[in-house]
Amino acid sequence: MSDAAVSPAIAIEGVHKWYDDYHALRGVDLTVAPGERIVVCGPSGSGKSTMVRCINGLEPHDRGRIVVNGTELRRDSRALQAVRRQVGMVFQQFNLFPHLTVMENLCLAPVWAAGVSRAEAAARARRYLARVRIAEQADKYPSQLSGGQQQRVAIARALCMEPKIMLFDEPTSALDPEMIQEVLDAIRELASDGMTMVVVTHEMGFARALADRIVFMDEGSIVETAPPEAFFTSPRSERTRQFLARILQH
Amino acid sequence: MTPARTTVDLRPPAMRLRPIRWMRRNLFGSPFEAVLTLLILCGLWFALRPLVDWALIDAHWSGQGRDACAGGGGACWVFVRARLGQFLYGFYPEAERWRVDVGIALVALAAIPLFLPRMRRKGSIACIALPAAFAVAGFLLTGGAFGLVAVETGRWGGLMLTVVVAVTGIAASFPLGILLALGRRSEMPVIRTLSVAFIEFWRGVPLVTVLFMASVMLPLFLPDGANVDKLLRALIGIALFAAAYMAEVVRGGLQAIPRGQYEAASALGLGYWRTLGLVVLPQALRHVIPGIVGSFIALFKDTTLVLIIGLFDFLGIVQAALTDPQWLGFALEGYVFAAAVYWVFCFGMSRLSARIERRGAPANAPAGRTW
C-alpha cells in the first residue's frame, strides 16, 4: 500500500477474529481506495460478513489493524463512533426501527449522533428518499412497506449520515426475487456517484457489472482478488473455479 | 406510469351487527346457547339482586348519626359520609386539606402530557414537569416554610396516604427498575453481579418484612439523632421492593429486542445511551406495558401493608373507623366502600394502559383486542 498515491479509504492488515474457539478470520489483508467498489463473495461461513462487520467495528477484531479514513479502529468507543459516522451500513435484515416512521428512521441518527438540526435532517431525508425512489412513503411505518422498499429505506437511512464509505452485508438475500432488482438499482445508482463501497453479495451478474475488484473469500481468508472480467473468465485459484462452477451452473 | 387497473376493489362485508341481530347471533344462536344464556341471567339475577337491594335500593343515604340508619336492612352510607373526610385525608388538619388537593392536582396535571396522543416532545416535558410537580407537591404536603404550617407525616392518612405511597413507589421504582434491568444485562461483571444480587434479594423478601425492617430495625442501626421519618423509610423500602419486580418485567421487554436493532443503531454512530433511549427502550417498554401496569396495580394494593407499621392508609383508616363505638356494626359498609375505591383506581390504571397500548402500536400492527 506504500505505492498508493492517496491514502486508502479502508486498510485491513493481518486481521484475525475468533468466535470463542472458532477462527473466523485468518489473517485478512485488503486495501480499498477512495471511490473503489469492492464486491466480496464466497461460500457461506467463509468470513465475508465478519470482515465487513469488522470494518465498522460491529465485531471487534482480535489481531491486526483496520484503518478507516485514517482512523484506526480500537475498542475505544469514541474513535469507534467517529468511524461509524463515516461508514454507512446496510444489513441483510434491513433492521429498520419498527416504532418509528420512515421519516423518523432517517432523521434519528443525523439529529442525535451528528448534531444536525431537525430541519436540515428532514431535508436530507427527503432528498435521499427521493433518490431511492420512495419519497411518497415517508410517513409510513416500516411494517407497512414491502421488503424491497424497506431495504431502500435502510439505504437512505445510512446515506442520511452522509458517509464516505458504504458497507452492504448481503442486502438482497432476505428479499423476494421480484424485489431484488429495485434494491440493486439503488445500489448501482449510488456507485455511479463515486461512493466507496464494499458489497457482500451472491448476485454474480450484479457483481460483474458493479465491481472494480472482486474479492473471493473461503475459510476465513481472502483467496483471490481480481477485476471482474479476470475473476469470472480466468480465476487463478482452484477453489475459486470450484465456487464459480457451482454458482454459475444454474 | 401505473398500468391500467383491471381489478375492482370490493368493500369487506360489514361486521357490525345491530343489537337485536347481535344478541340473536351471540346469545341465542342455538337452543343450547339460549338455555345457557337464560341460566346465567337467572344466576346473575339471584346473586346480584340482594346486593343491589342492599347497596342501592334499601340503603340509607342521608341523615345524621347512626339513628338515620335505624330500621330496614339496607346499607348505611351515612356512616361513610360522616367519615369521608377522614377516609380521604386521615388526620391531616382540616384547614390544611386544600394543600393535599392542590399537590395531587399538580402531579396529575404534570402527568397529563404523557397521555396526550399527538403531543411533541412529551418525554422531555414530562422529565422536567413531573419531578418539579413532585417537589412542589411534597413541599405542600409537609409544609413548614413560606407560611405553611408543618404537618408531620404521622398525621397523614386515608386515601391521600395510599396515593402518596403508591405514586412515589411507582415513580421511583420505574426508572430504578429500568436501570436494574439494564444492569442485569450489562457486560460489566461488577454491575451485573450487583444488579442480580439486588433484584434477587428484594424479590426474595416479603414486603411485610421490608416494612418491619424499615420501621423497627433500621432506627437501631442509625446513629442517635439521625432520625429518618417513618413514612420516608417505608417509601424507600416499597420503592426498592417494587423496583426489583419492575426490573424483571423490563428485562423481559429488553430480551424481545432483536440484536439487529442494536447493530443498526451502533452502525449509525449512536452511542450506548442514545441507542437505549431512542431505539431499544421505546420498543422494549411497549412490549411490556401489560406487565408494567400489572406491577403498578399490585403495588397500589400492596400499599395497604403499611398498616402494620402504624401508618393509616385508606384501608387502615376505614378499619379504624369501624371500631368507633358510635358506629359499631357497619363493617360491611366500610369494606364494600374500600373495595369499590380500590377497584376504581386499579380499573382506571388498567384502562389507561390499554389506551397507551393501542396508541403505541404502529398503524397496522396486529394490536389484538385489549377490551
Coordinates of C-alpha atoms in Angstrom, one line a residue:
Chain A
M1 CA 0.0 0.0 0.0
S2 CA 3.0 2.2 0.1
D3 CA 2.7 2.9 -3.6
A4 CA -0.9 4.3 -3.2
A5 CA -0.8 7.9 -4.2
V6 CA -3.8 8.7 -2.0
S7 CA -4.4 7.3 1.5
P8 CA -6.8 4.3 1.3
A9 CA -10.4 4.5 2.4
I10 CA -10.1 1.2 4.2
A11 CA -6.9 -0.6 5.1
I12 CA -7.2 -4.1 6.6
E13 CA -3.9 -5.6 7.7
G14 CA -3.4 -9.1 9.0
V15 CA -6.7 -9.2 10.8
H16 CA -7.7 -12.2 12.8
K17 CA -11.0 -12.8 14.5
W18 CA -12.1 -15.7 16.8
Y19 CA -15.6 -16.5 18.0
D20 CA -14.7 -18.5 21.1
D21 CA -12.6 -21.2 19.6
Y22 CA -13.8 -20.8 16.0
H23 CA -11.2 -19.0 13.9
A24 CA -13.4 -16.8 11.7
L25 CA -10.9 -14.6 10.0
R26 CA -7.4 -15.9 9.4
G27 CA -5.1 -13.1 8.5
V28 CA -7.1 -10.9 6.1
D29 CA -5.4 -8.1 4.1
L30 CA -7.3 -5.8 1.9
T31 CA -6.9 -2.2 0.9
V32 CA -9.8 -0.2 -0.6
A33 CA -9.0 3.0 -2.5
P34 CA -11.4 6.0 -2.2
G35 CA -14.2 5.6 -4.7
E36 CA -13.4 1.9 -5.3
R37 CA -16.2 -0.6 -5.4
I38 CA -15.4 -4.0 -3.9
V39 CA -17.7 -7.0 -4.1
V40 CA -17.0 -9.8 -1.7
C41 CA -18.2 -13.3 -2.5
G42 CA -17.6 -16.8 -1.3
P43 CA -19.4 -19.7 0.3
S44 CA -21.4 -19.2 3.5
G45 CA -19.2 -19.3 6.6
S46 CA -16.2 -18.0 4.7
G47 CA -16.0 -14.9 6.8
K48 CA -17.4 -12.3 4.3
S49 CA -19.9 -10.8 6.7
T50 CA -17.5 -11.0 9.6
M51 CA -14.9 -9.0 7.6
V52 CA -17.4 -6.4 6.6
R53 CA -18.7 -6.1 10.2
C54 CA -15.2 -5.6 11.4
I55 CA -14.8 -2.6 9.2
N56 CA -17.2 -0.5 11.3
G57 CA -16.4 -2.3 14.5
L58 CA -19.7 -4.1 14.9
E59 CA -17.4 -7.1 15.5
P60 CA -14.1 -6.2 17.2
H61 CA -11.1 -7.9 15.6
D62 CA -8.7 -9.7 17.8
R63 CA -5.4 -9.2 16.0
G64 CA -4.2 -6.9 13.2
R65 CA -5.0 -3.4 12.2
I66 CA -8.0 -1.8 10.5
V67 CA -7.7 1.8 9.4
V68 CA -10.8 3.6 8.0
N69 CA -10.2 7.1 6.5
G70 CA -7.1 7.5 8.6
T71 CA -8.6 6.5 11.9
E72 CA -7.5 3.2 13.4
L73 CA -10.3 1.1 14.9
R74 CA -9.8 0.5 18.6
R75 CA -12.0 -0.6 21.3
D76 CA -12.2 2.9 22.5
S77 CA -15.8 3.9 21.9
R78 CA -15.3 7.5 20.8
A79 CA -13.0 6.5 17.9
L80 CA -15.4 3.8 17.1
Q81 CA -18.3 6.2 16.9
A82 CA -16.3 8.6 14.8
V83 CA -15.6 5.9 12.3
R84 CA -19.2 4.7 12.3
R85 CA -20.4 8.2 11.4
Q86 CA -18.3 8.0 8.2
V87 CA -19.3 4.4 7.4
G88 CA -22.9 3.6 6.4
M89 CA -24.1 0.0 6.7
V90 CA -27.0 -1.9 5.1
F91 CA -28.0 -5.2 6.7
Q92 CA -29.5 -8.3 5.3
Q93 CA -32.5 -8.0 7.6
F94 CA -32.9 -4.2 7.0
N95 CA -33.0 -3.6 10.7
L96 CA -35.3 -0.5 10.4
F97 CA -36.6 0.8 13.7
P98 CA -40.2 -0.5 13.7
H99 CA -41.5 2.0 16.2
L100 CA -40.6 5.0 14.1
T101 CA -41.9 6.2 10.7
V102 CA -39.7 6.1 7.7
M103 CA -39.0 9.8 8.2
E104 CA -38.1 9.4 11.8
N105 CA -35.9 6.4 11.0
L106 CA -34.0 8.6 8.6
C107 CA -33.7 11.7 10.9
L108 CA -32.8 9.8 14.1
A109 CA -29.0 9.5 13.6
P110 CA -28.3 12.8 11.9
V111 CA -30.1 14.6 14.8
W112 CA -28.8 12.6 17.7
A113 CA -25.4 11.3 16.5
A114 CA -24.3 14.0 14.1
G115 CA -25.9 17.1 15.7
V116 CA -27.7 18.1 12.5
S117 CA -30.7 20.4 13.0
R118 CA -34.1 18.9 12.7
A119 CA -35.0 20.9 9.6
E120 CA -31.7 20.0 7.9
A121 CA -32.1 16.3 8.8
A122 CA -35.6 16.3 7.3
A123 CA -34.4 18.0 4.1
R124 CA -31.7 15.4 3.8
A125 CA -34.1 12.6 4.5
R126 CA -36.4 13.8 1.7
R127 CA -33.5 14.1 -0.6
Y128 CA -32.3 10.6 -0.1
L129 CA -35.8 9.1 -0.1
A130 CA -36.3 10.6 -3.5
R131 CA -33.1 9.2 -4.6
V132 CA -34.1 5.6 -3.7
R133 CA -37.5 6.4 -5.2
I134 CA -39.8 6.1 -2.3
A135 CA -40.4 9.7 -1.4
E136 CA -44.1 9.1 -1.0
Q137 CA -43.6 6.5 1.8
A138 CA -42.1 9.0 4.3
D139 CA -44.9 8.8 6.8
K140 CA -45.5 5.1 6.8
Y141 CA -44.1 2.6 9.4
P142 CA -41.6 0.0 8.2
S143 CA -44.1 -2.8 8.7
Q144 CA -46.3 -1.1 6.0
L145 CA -43.7 -1.4 3.3
S146 CA -42.6 -4.3 1.1
G147 CA -39.2 -5.9 1.7
G148 CA -37.6 -4.1 -1.2
Q149 CA -39.0 -0.8 0.0
Q150 CA -37.7 -1.4 3.5
Q151 CA -34.3 -2.2 2.2
R152 CA -34.3 1.0 0.1
V153 CA -35.3 3.0 3.2
A154 CA -32.4 1.3 5.0
I155 CA -30.1 2.5 2.3
A156 CA -31.5 6.0 2.5
R157 CA -31.1 5.9 6.3
A158 CA -27.4 5.1 6.0
L159 CA -27.0 7.8 3.4
C160 CA -28.5 10.4 5.7
M161 CA -25.3 10.4 7.7
E162 CA -23.5 11.3 4.5
P163 CA -21.0 8.6 4.9
K164 CA -17.8 8.3 2.8
I165 CA -18.0 4.6 2.7
M166 CA -21.0 2.2 2.4
L167 CA -21.0 -1.4 3.5
F168 CA -23.6 -3.8 2.2
D169 CA -24.0 -7.1 4.0
E170 CA -26.0 -9.3 1.7
P171 CA -28.5 -6.6 1.0
T172 CA -30.8 -8.7 -1.2
S173 CA -30.6 -12.1 0.5
A174 CA -33.7 -11.7 2.5
L175 CA -35.8 -10.3 -0.4
D176 CA -38.4 -11.9 -2.6
P177 CA -36.9 -12.4 -6.1
E178 CA -39.2 -9.7 -7.6
M179 CA -37.8 -7.1 -5.2
I180 CA -34.1 -7.8 -5.7
Q181 CA -33.8 -5.6 -8.8
E182 CA -35.1 -2.4 -7.2
V183 CA -32.5 -2.7 -4.4
L184 CA -29.7 -3.5 -6.8
D185 CA -30.7 -0.5 -8.9
A186 CA -30.5 1.8 -5.9
I187 CA -27.0 0.5 -5.0
R188 CA -25.9 0.8 -8.6
E189 CA -27.0 4.4 -8.8
L190 CA -25.1 5.1 -5.6
A191 CA -22.0 3.6 -7.2
S192 CA -22.2 5.8 -10.2
D193 CA -21.8 8.8 -7.8
G194 CA -18.4 7.6 -6.8
M195 CA -19.2 6.2 -3.3
T196 CA -16.7 3.9 -1.9
M197 CA -18.4 0.6 -1.4
V198 CA -17.9 -2.9 0.0
V199 CA -20.7 -5.2 -1.0
V200 CA -21.2 -8.8 0.1
T201 CA -23.5 -10.5 -2.3
H202 CA -24.4 -13.6 -4.1
E203 CA -25.7 -11.8 -7.2
M204 CA -23.0 -12.5 -9.6
G205 CA -24.4 -10.6 -12.5
F206 CA -24.6 -7.6 -10.4
A207 CA -21.1 -8.1 -9.0
R208 CA -19.7 -8.3 -12.5
A209 CA -21.4 -5.1 -13.6
L210 CA -20.7 -3.1 -10.4
A211 CA -17.3 -4.1 -9.0
D212 CA -13.9 -2.6 -9.6
R213 CA -12.5 -5.7 -7.9
I214 CA -14.0 -8.9 -6.7
V215 CA -12.7 -10.4 -3.5
F216 CA -13.2 -14.1 -3.1
M217 CA -13.1 -15.5 0.4
D218 CA -13.0 -19.0 1.8
E219 CA -12.4 -20.4 5.3
G220 CA -11.7 -17.0 6.8
S221 CA -9.1 -15.8 4.3
I222 CA -9.0 -13.9 1.0
V223 CA -8.3 -16.5 -1.7
E224 CA -8.2 -14.2 -4.7
T225 CA -8.7 -10.6 -5.6
A226 CA -9.3 -9.7 -9.3
P227 CA -11.1 -7.4 -11.6
P228 CA -14.5 -8.9 -12.6
E229 CA -13.5 -9.9 -16.1
A230 CA -10.4 -11.8 -15.0
F231 CA -12.3 -13.2 -12.0
F232 CA -15.1 -14.7 -14.0
T233 CA -13.1 -15.8 -17.1
S234 CA -9.8 -16.9 -15.7
P235 CA -9.8 -17.4 -12.0
R236 CA -6.3 -18.2 -10.7
S237 CA -7.2 -20.5 -7.8
E238 CA -8.7 -23.9 -7.9
R239 CA -11.1 -23.0 -5.1
T240 CA -12.4 -20.0 -7.0
R241 CA -13.0 -22.2 -10.0
Q242 CA -15.0 -24.7 -8.0
F243 CA -17.1 -21.9 -6.4
L244 CA -17.8 -20.3 -9.7
A245 CA -18.7 -23.6 -11.3
R246 CA -21.2 -24.3 -8.5
I247 CA -22.9 -20.9 -8.5
L248 CA -22.9 -20.2 -12.3
Q249 CA -24.3 -23.6 -13.2
H250 CA -27.9 -22.6 -12.8
Chain B
M1 CA -46.7 5.0 -15.4
T2 CA -49.2 3.0 -13.4
P3 CA -50.7 0.3 -15.6
A4 CA -54.4 0.4 -16.2
R5 CA -56.2 -1.4 -13.4
T6 CA -58.1 -4.5 -14.3
T7 CA -59.2 -5.4 -10.8
V8 CA -62.0 -4.0 -8.7
D9 CA -61.9 -3.3 -5.0
L10 CA -64.8 -4.8 -3.1
R11 CA -65.7 -3.5 0.3
P12 CA -65.3 -6.1 3.1
P13 CA -68.6 -7.4 4.4
A14 CA -70.0 -5.3 7.2
M15 CA -69.1 -6.9 10.5
R16 CA -71.1 -4.6 12.8
L17 CA -74.4 -6.0 13.8
R18 CA -77.3 -4.2 15.2
P19 CA -78.2 -5.1 18.8
I20 CA -81.0 -7.4 18.1
R21 CA -79.1 -9.3 15.5
W22 CA -76.0 -9.4 17.7
M23 CA -78.0 -10.9 20.5
R24 CA -79.6 -13.4 18.2
R25 CA -76.3 -14.5 16.9
N26 CA -74.2 -14.4 20.1
L27 CA -76.6 -15.2 22.9
F28 CA -79.4 -17.3 21.3
G29 CA -77.5 -18.9 18.4
S30 CA -78.8 -22.4 19.2
P31 CA -81.2 -23.9 21.7
F32 CA -78.3 -24.9 23.9
E33 CA -76.9 -21.4 23.8
A34 CA -80.2 -19.9 24.6
V35 CA -80.7 -22.2 27.6
L36 CA -77.2 -21.4 28.8
T37 CA -77.8 -17.6 28.4
L38 CA -81.0 -17.8 30.4
L39 CA -79.4 -19.9 33.1
I40 CA -76.6 -17.4 33.5
L41 CA -79.0 -14.4 33.5
C42 CA -81.1 -16.2 36.2
G43 CA -78.0 -16.8 38.3
L44 CA -76.9 -13.2 38.0
W45 CA -80.4 -12.1 39.0
F46 CA -80.4 -14.2 42.2
A47 CA -76.8 -13.3 43.0
L48 CA -76.9 -9.6 42.3
R49 CA -80.4 -8.6 43.3
P50 CA -79.8 -8.8 47.1
L51 CA -76.6 -6.9 46.6
V52 CA -78.3 -4.2 44.6
D53 CA -81.2 -4.1 47.1
W54 CA -78.8 -3.7 50.0
A55 CA -76.3 -1.3 48.4
L56 CA -78.7 0.9 46.5
I57 CA -82.4 0.4 46.9
D58 CA -82.8 -0.1 50.6
A59 CA -79.7 1.9 51.5
H60 CA -79.8 4.9 53.8
W61 CA -78.1 7.9 52.1
S62 CA -78.9 10.9 54.1
G63 CA -79.2 12.0 57.7
Q64 CA -77.0 12.5 60.7
G65 CA -75.6 9.9 63.0
R66 CA -76.4 6.2 63.3
D67 CA -80.1 6.9 64.1
A68 CA -80.6 7.8 60.4
C69 CA -79.9 4.1 59.6
A70 CA -82.3 2.6 62.1
G71 CA -84.8 0.2 60.6
G72 CA -84.6 -1.5 57.2
G73 CA -81.9 -3.9 56.1
G74 CA -80.1 -1.6 53.7
A75 CA -76.6 -0.3 53.7
C76 CA -75.8 2.7 55.9
W77 CA -73.9 5.0 53.6
V78 CA -74.4 7.8 56.2
F79 CA -71.5 6.2 58.1
V80 CA -69.2 6.6 55.1
R81 CA -70.4 10.1 54.5
A82 CA -69.8 11.1 58.1
R83 CA -66.3 9.7 57.9
L84 CA -65.4 10.7 54.4
G85 CA -63.1 13.5 55.3
Q86 CA -61.1 11.2 57.5
F87 CA -61.1 8.4 54.9
L88 CA -59.7 10.8 52.3
Y89 CA -57.2 12.7 54.4
G90 CA -56.6 10.8 57.6
F91 CA -55.7 13.1 60.4
Y92 CA -54.5 15.9 58.2
P93 CA -55.7 19.1 59.8
E94 CA -59.0 20.1 58.2
A95 CA -57.9 23.7 57.5
E96 CA -54.9 22.5 55.5
R97 CA -56.5 19.8 53.4
W98 CA -56.6 22.1 50.3
R99 CA -52.8 21.6 50.2
V100 CA -53.3 17.9 49.6
D101 CA -55.8 18.6 46.8
V102 CA -53.5 21.1 45.1
G103 CA -50.5 18.9 45.4
I104 CA -52.2 15.8 43.9
A105 CA -53.8 18.0 41.2
L106 CA -50.3 19.4 40.3
V107 CA -48.8 16.0 39.9
A108 CA -51.8 14.8 37.8
L109 CA -51.5 17.9 35.7
A110 CA -47.9 17.3 35.0
A111 CA -48.6 13.7 34.0
I112 CA -51.3 14.7 31.5
P113 CA -49.0 15.4 28.6
L114 CA -47.8 11.7 28.8
F115 CA -51.3 10.7 27.8
L116 CA -52.0 13.1 25.0
P117 CA -51.6 11.2 21.8
R118 CA -50.2 13.8 19.5
M119 CA -48.0 15.9 21.7
R120 CA -44.5 16.5 20.6
R121 CA -41.5 16.1 22.9
K122 CA -43.8 14.8 25.7
G123 CA -40.9 12.8 27.0
S124 CA -38.7 15.8 27.7
I125 CA -41.7 17.8 29.0
A126 CA -42.6 15.0 31.5
C127 CA -38.9 14.7 32.5
I128 CA -39.0 18.3 33.7
A129 CA -42.6 18.8 34.7
L130 CA -43.0 15.6 36.8
P131 CA -40.1 16.0 39.1
A132 CA -41.0 19.6 39.6
A133 CA -44.6 18.8 40.4
F134 CA -43.4 16.1 42.8
A135 CA -41.1 18.6 44.6
V136 CA -43.9 21.2 44.9
A137 CA -46.4 18.6 46.0
G138 CA -44.0 17.2 48.5
F139 CA -43.5 20.6 49.9
L140 CA -47.2 21.4 50.0
L141 CA -47.9 18.3 51.9
T142 CA -45.2 18.6 54.5
G143 CA -45.2 22.4 54.8
G144 CA -43.0 24.1 57.4
A145 CA -42.0 27.2 55.4
F146 CA -43.4 30.1 53.4
G147 CA -46.3 30.5 55.9
L148 CA -47.4 26.9 55.5
V149 CA -47.9 25.1 58.8
A150 CA -45.8 21.9 59.1
V151 CA -47.9 18.8 59.0
E152 CA -45.9 15.8 60.3
T153 CA -46.3 12.6 58.3
G154 CA -47.8 10.9 61.3
R155 CA -51.0 12.8 60.7
W156 CA -51.2 11.8 57.0
G157 CA -53.6 9.0 56.3
G158 CA -56.5 7.7 54.3
L159 CA -56.7 7.7 50.6
M160 CA -54.2 10.5 50.4
L161 CA -51.6 8.4 52.1
T162 CA -52.4 5.5 49.8
V163 CA -52.0 7.7 46.8
V164 CA -48.8 9.2 48.1
V165 CA -47.2 5.8 48.8
A166 CA -48.4 4.3 45.5
V167 CA -47.4 7.2 43.4
T168 CA -44.0 7.6 44.9
G169 CA -43.5 3.9 44.7
I170 CA -44.4 3.9 41.0
A171 CA -42.4 7.0 40.2
A172 CA -39.3 5.7 41.9
S173 CA -39.5 2.1 41.0
F174 CA -40.0 2.6 37.3
P175 CA -36.7 4.4 36.5
L176 CA -34.9 2.3 39.1
G177 CA -36.3 -0.9 37.6
I178 CA -35.1 0.1 34.2
L179 CA -31.6 0.8 35.4
L180 CA -31.5 -2.5 37.2
A181 CA -32.8 -4.4 34.2
L182 CA -30.0 -2.7 32.1
G183 CA -27.5 -3.5 34.8
R184 CA -28.5 -7.1 34.8
R185 CA -27.8 -7.3 31.1
S186 CA -24.6 -5.3 31.3
E187 CA -21.4 -6.7 30.0
M188 CA -19.6 -5.3 33.0
P189 CA -19.4 -8.1 35.6
V190 CA -19.4 -5.9 38.7
I191 CA -22.6 -4.1 37.6
R192 CA -24.2 -7.2 36.5
T193 CA -23.5 -9.1 39.7
L194 CA -24.7 -6.2 41.9
S195 CA -27.9 -5.9 39.9
V196 CA -28.6 -9.6 40.1
A197 CA -27.9 -9.6 43.8
F198 CA -30.1 -6.6 44.4
I199 CA -33.0 -8.0 42.4
E200 CA -32.8 -11.4 43.9
F201 CA -32.5 -10.1 47.4
W202 CA -35.6 -7.8 47.2
R203 CA -37.7 -10.3 45.4
G204 CA -36.8 -12.9 48.0
V205 CA -38.1 -10.9 50.9
P206 CA -41.8 -10.4 51.8
L207 CA -42.9 -6.8 51.7
V208 CA -44.1 -7.1 55.3
T209 CA -40.6 -7.9 56.3
V210 CA -39.2 -5.0 54.4
L211 CA -41.6 -2.6 56.1
F212 CA -40.8 -4.0 59.5
M213 CA -37.1 -3.7 58.9
A214 CA -37.6 -0.1 57.7
S215 CA -39.7 0.9 60.7
V216 CA -38.3 -1.1 63.6
M217 CA -34.8 -2.3 62.8
L218 CA -33.4 0.5 60.8
P219 CA -33.6 3.1 63.6
L220 CA -31.5 0.7 65.7
F221 CA -28.7 0.8 63.2
L222 CA -28.8 4.6 62.7
P223 CA -26.7 6.8 64.9
D224 CA -28.5 8.7 67.6
G225 CA -30.1 11.8 66.4
A226 CA -30.1 10.7 62.8
N227 CA -33.8 10.3 62.6
V228 CA -35.4 9.5 59.2
D229 CA -39.1 9.9 59.0
K230 CA -41.0 6.7 59.3
L231 CA -43.1 7.3 56.2
L232 CA -40.0 8.1 54.2
R233 CA -38.3 4.9 55.4
A234 CA -41.4 2.9 54.3
L235 CA -41.5 4.7 51.0
I236 CA -37.9 3.8 50.3
G237 CA -38.5 0.2 51.3
I238 CA -41.5 0.0 49.0
A239 CA -39.7 1.7 46.1
L240 CA -36.7 -0.7 46.3
F241 CA -39.0 -3.7 46.6
A242 CA -41.1 -2.6 43.6
A243 CA -38.0 -1.8 41.6
A244 CA -36.8 -5.4 41.8
Y245 CA -40.1 -6.6 40.2
M246 CA -40.1 -3.8 37.7
A247 CA -36.6 -4.8 36.7
E248 CA -37.6 -8.3 35.8
V249 CA -40.6 -7.1 33.8
V250 CA -38.5 -4.6 31.8
R251 CA -35.8 -7.2 31.3
G252 CA -38.4 -9.4 29.6
G253 CA -39.0 -6.5 27.2
L254 CA -35.3 -5.9 26.5
Q255 CA -34.9 -9.6 25.6
A256 CA -37.5 -9.3 22.9
I257 CA -35.5 -6.7 21.0
P258 CA -33.5 -8.3 18.2
R259 CA -29.8 -7.8 18.0
G260 CA -30.1 -6.2 14.7
Q261 CA -31.7 -3.2 16.3
Y262 CA -28.7 -2.6 18.5
E263 CA -26.4 -3.1 15.5
A264 CA -28.3 -0.8 13.2
A265 CA -28.2 1.9 15.9
S266 CA -24.5 1.5 16.6
A267 CA -23.7 1.4 12.8
L268 CA -25.4 4.8 12.6
G269 CA -23.0 6.1 15.2
L270 CA -25.4 6.2 18.1
G271 CA -23.8 5.6 21.5
Y272 CA -24.9 3.2 24.2
W273 CA -27.3 5.6 26.0
R274 CA -28.9 7.0 22.8
T275 CA -29.3 3.6 21.4
L276 CA -31.1 2.6 24.6
G277 CA -33.2 5.7 24.9
L278 CA -34.2 6.2 21.2
V279 CA -34.3 2.7 19.8
V280 CA -34.3 -0.1 22.4
L281 CA -36.4 1.2 25.4
P282 CA -39.3 2.7 23.4
Q283 CA -39.8 -0.7 21.9
A284 CA -39.0 -2.8 24.9
L285 CA -41.3 -0.9 27.3
R286 CA -44.1 -1.0 24.8
H287 CA -43.8 -4.8 24.7
V288 CA -44.3 -5.0 28.4
I289 CA -46.9 -2.4 29.1
P290 CA -49.3 -5.0 30.5
G291 CA -46.6 -6.3 32.8
I292 CA -45.7 -2.8 34.0
V293 CA -49.2 -1.9 34.7
G294 CA -49.7 -5.2 36.4
S295 CA -46.9 -4.3 38.8
F296 CA -48.3 -0.8 39.3
I297 CA -51.7 -2.3 40.3
A298 CA -50.1 -4.9 42.6
L299 CA -48.1 -2.1 44.2
F300 CA -51.2 0.1 44.7
K301 CA -52.9 -2.7 46.6
D302 CA -49.7 -3.7 48.5
T303 CA -49.7 -0.2 50.0
T304 CA -52.3 -1.5 52.4
L305 CA -49.5 -3.3 54.2
V306 CA -48.1 -0.1 55.7
L307 CA -50.9 -0.6 58.2
I308 CA -48.6 -3.0 60.1
I309 CA -46.1 -0.3 60.8
G310 CA -48.7 2.0 62.2
L311 CA -49.5 4.1 59.2
F312 CA -53.1 4.6 58.5
D313 CA -53.6 4.2 54.7
F314 CA -57.1 4.2 53.2
L315 CA -57.9 0.6 54.2
G316 CA -56.3 1.2 57.6
I317 CA -58.4 4.2 58.4
V318 CA -61.6 2.6 57.2
Q319 CA -60.8 -0.3 59.6
A320 CA -60.1 2.1 62.4
A321 CA -63.4 3.8 61.9
L322 CA -65.2 0.5 62.2
T323 CA -64.1 0.2 65.8
D324 CA -65.6 3.6 66.7
P325 CA -68.1 2.8 69.4
Q326 CA -70.5 5.3 67.8
W327 CA -70.6 3.4 64.6
L328 CA -70.2 -0.2 65.6
G329 CA -71.8 -2.7 63.2
F330 CA -71.1 -1.1 59.9
A331 CA -68.1 -3.1 58.9
L332 CA -69.7 -4.3 55.7
E333 CA -70.3 -0.8 54.5
G334 CA -66.8 0.2 55.3
Y335 CA -65.2 -2.8 53.5
V336 CA -67.5 -2.5 50.5
F337 CA -66.7 1.1 50.2
A338 CA -62.9 0.4 50.5
A339 CA -63.1 -2.3 47.9
A340 CA -65.1 -0.1 45.5
V341 CA -62.5 2.7 45.8
Y342 CA -59.5 0.3 45.2
W343 CA -61.3 -1.2 42.3
V344 CA -62.0 2.1 40.7
F345 CA -58.3 3.0 40.9
C346 CA -57.0 -0.3 39.6
F347 CA -59.5 -0.5 36.9
G348 CA -58.6 3.1 35.9
M349 CA -55.0 2.1 35.6
S350 CA -55.8 -0.9 33.6
R351 CA -57.9 1.1 31.1
L352 CA -55.2 3.7 30.8
S353 CA -52.7 1.0 30.0
A354 CA -55.0 -0.4 27.3
R355 CA -55.2 3.0 25.8
I356 CA -51.5 3.5 25.7
E357 CA -51.0 0.1 24.2
R358 CA -53.5 0.7 21.4
R359 CA -52.0 4.0 20.6
G360 CA -48.4 2.9 20.7
A361 CA -48.9 0.1 18.2
P362 CA -47.7 1.1 14.7
A363 CA -50.5 1.8 12.4
N364 CA -51.2 -1.7 11.0
A365 CA -49.5 -3.9 13.6
P366 CA -51.9 -6.6 14.9
A367 CA -52.7 -4.9 18.2
G368 CA -55.2 -7.5 19.4
R369 CA -58.2 -6.6 21.5
T370 CA -57.4 -5.1 24.8
W371 CA -61.0 -4.9 26.0

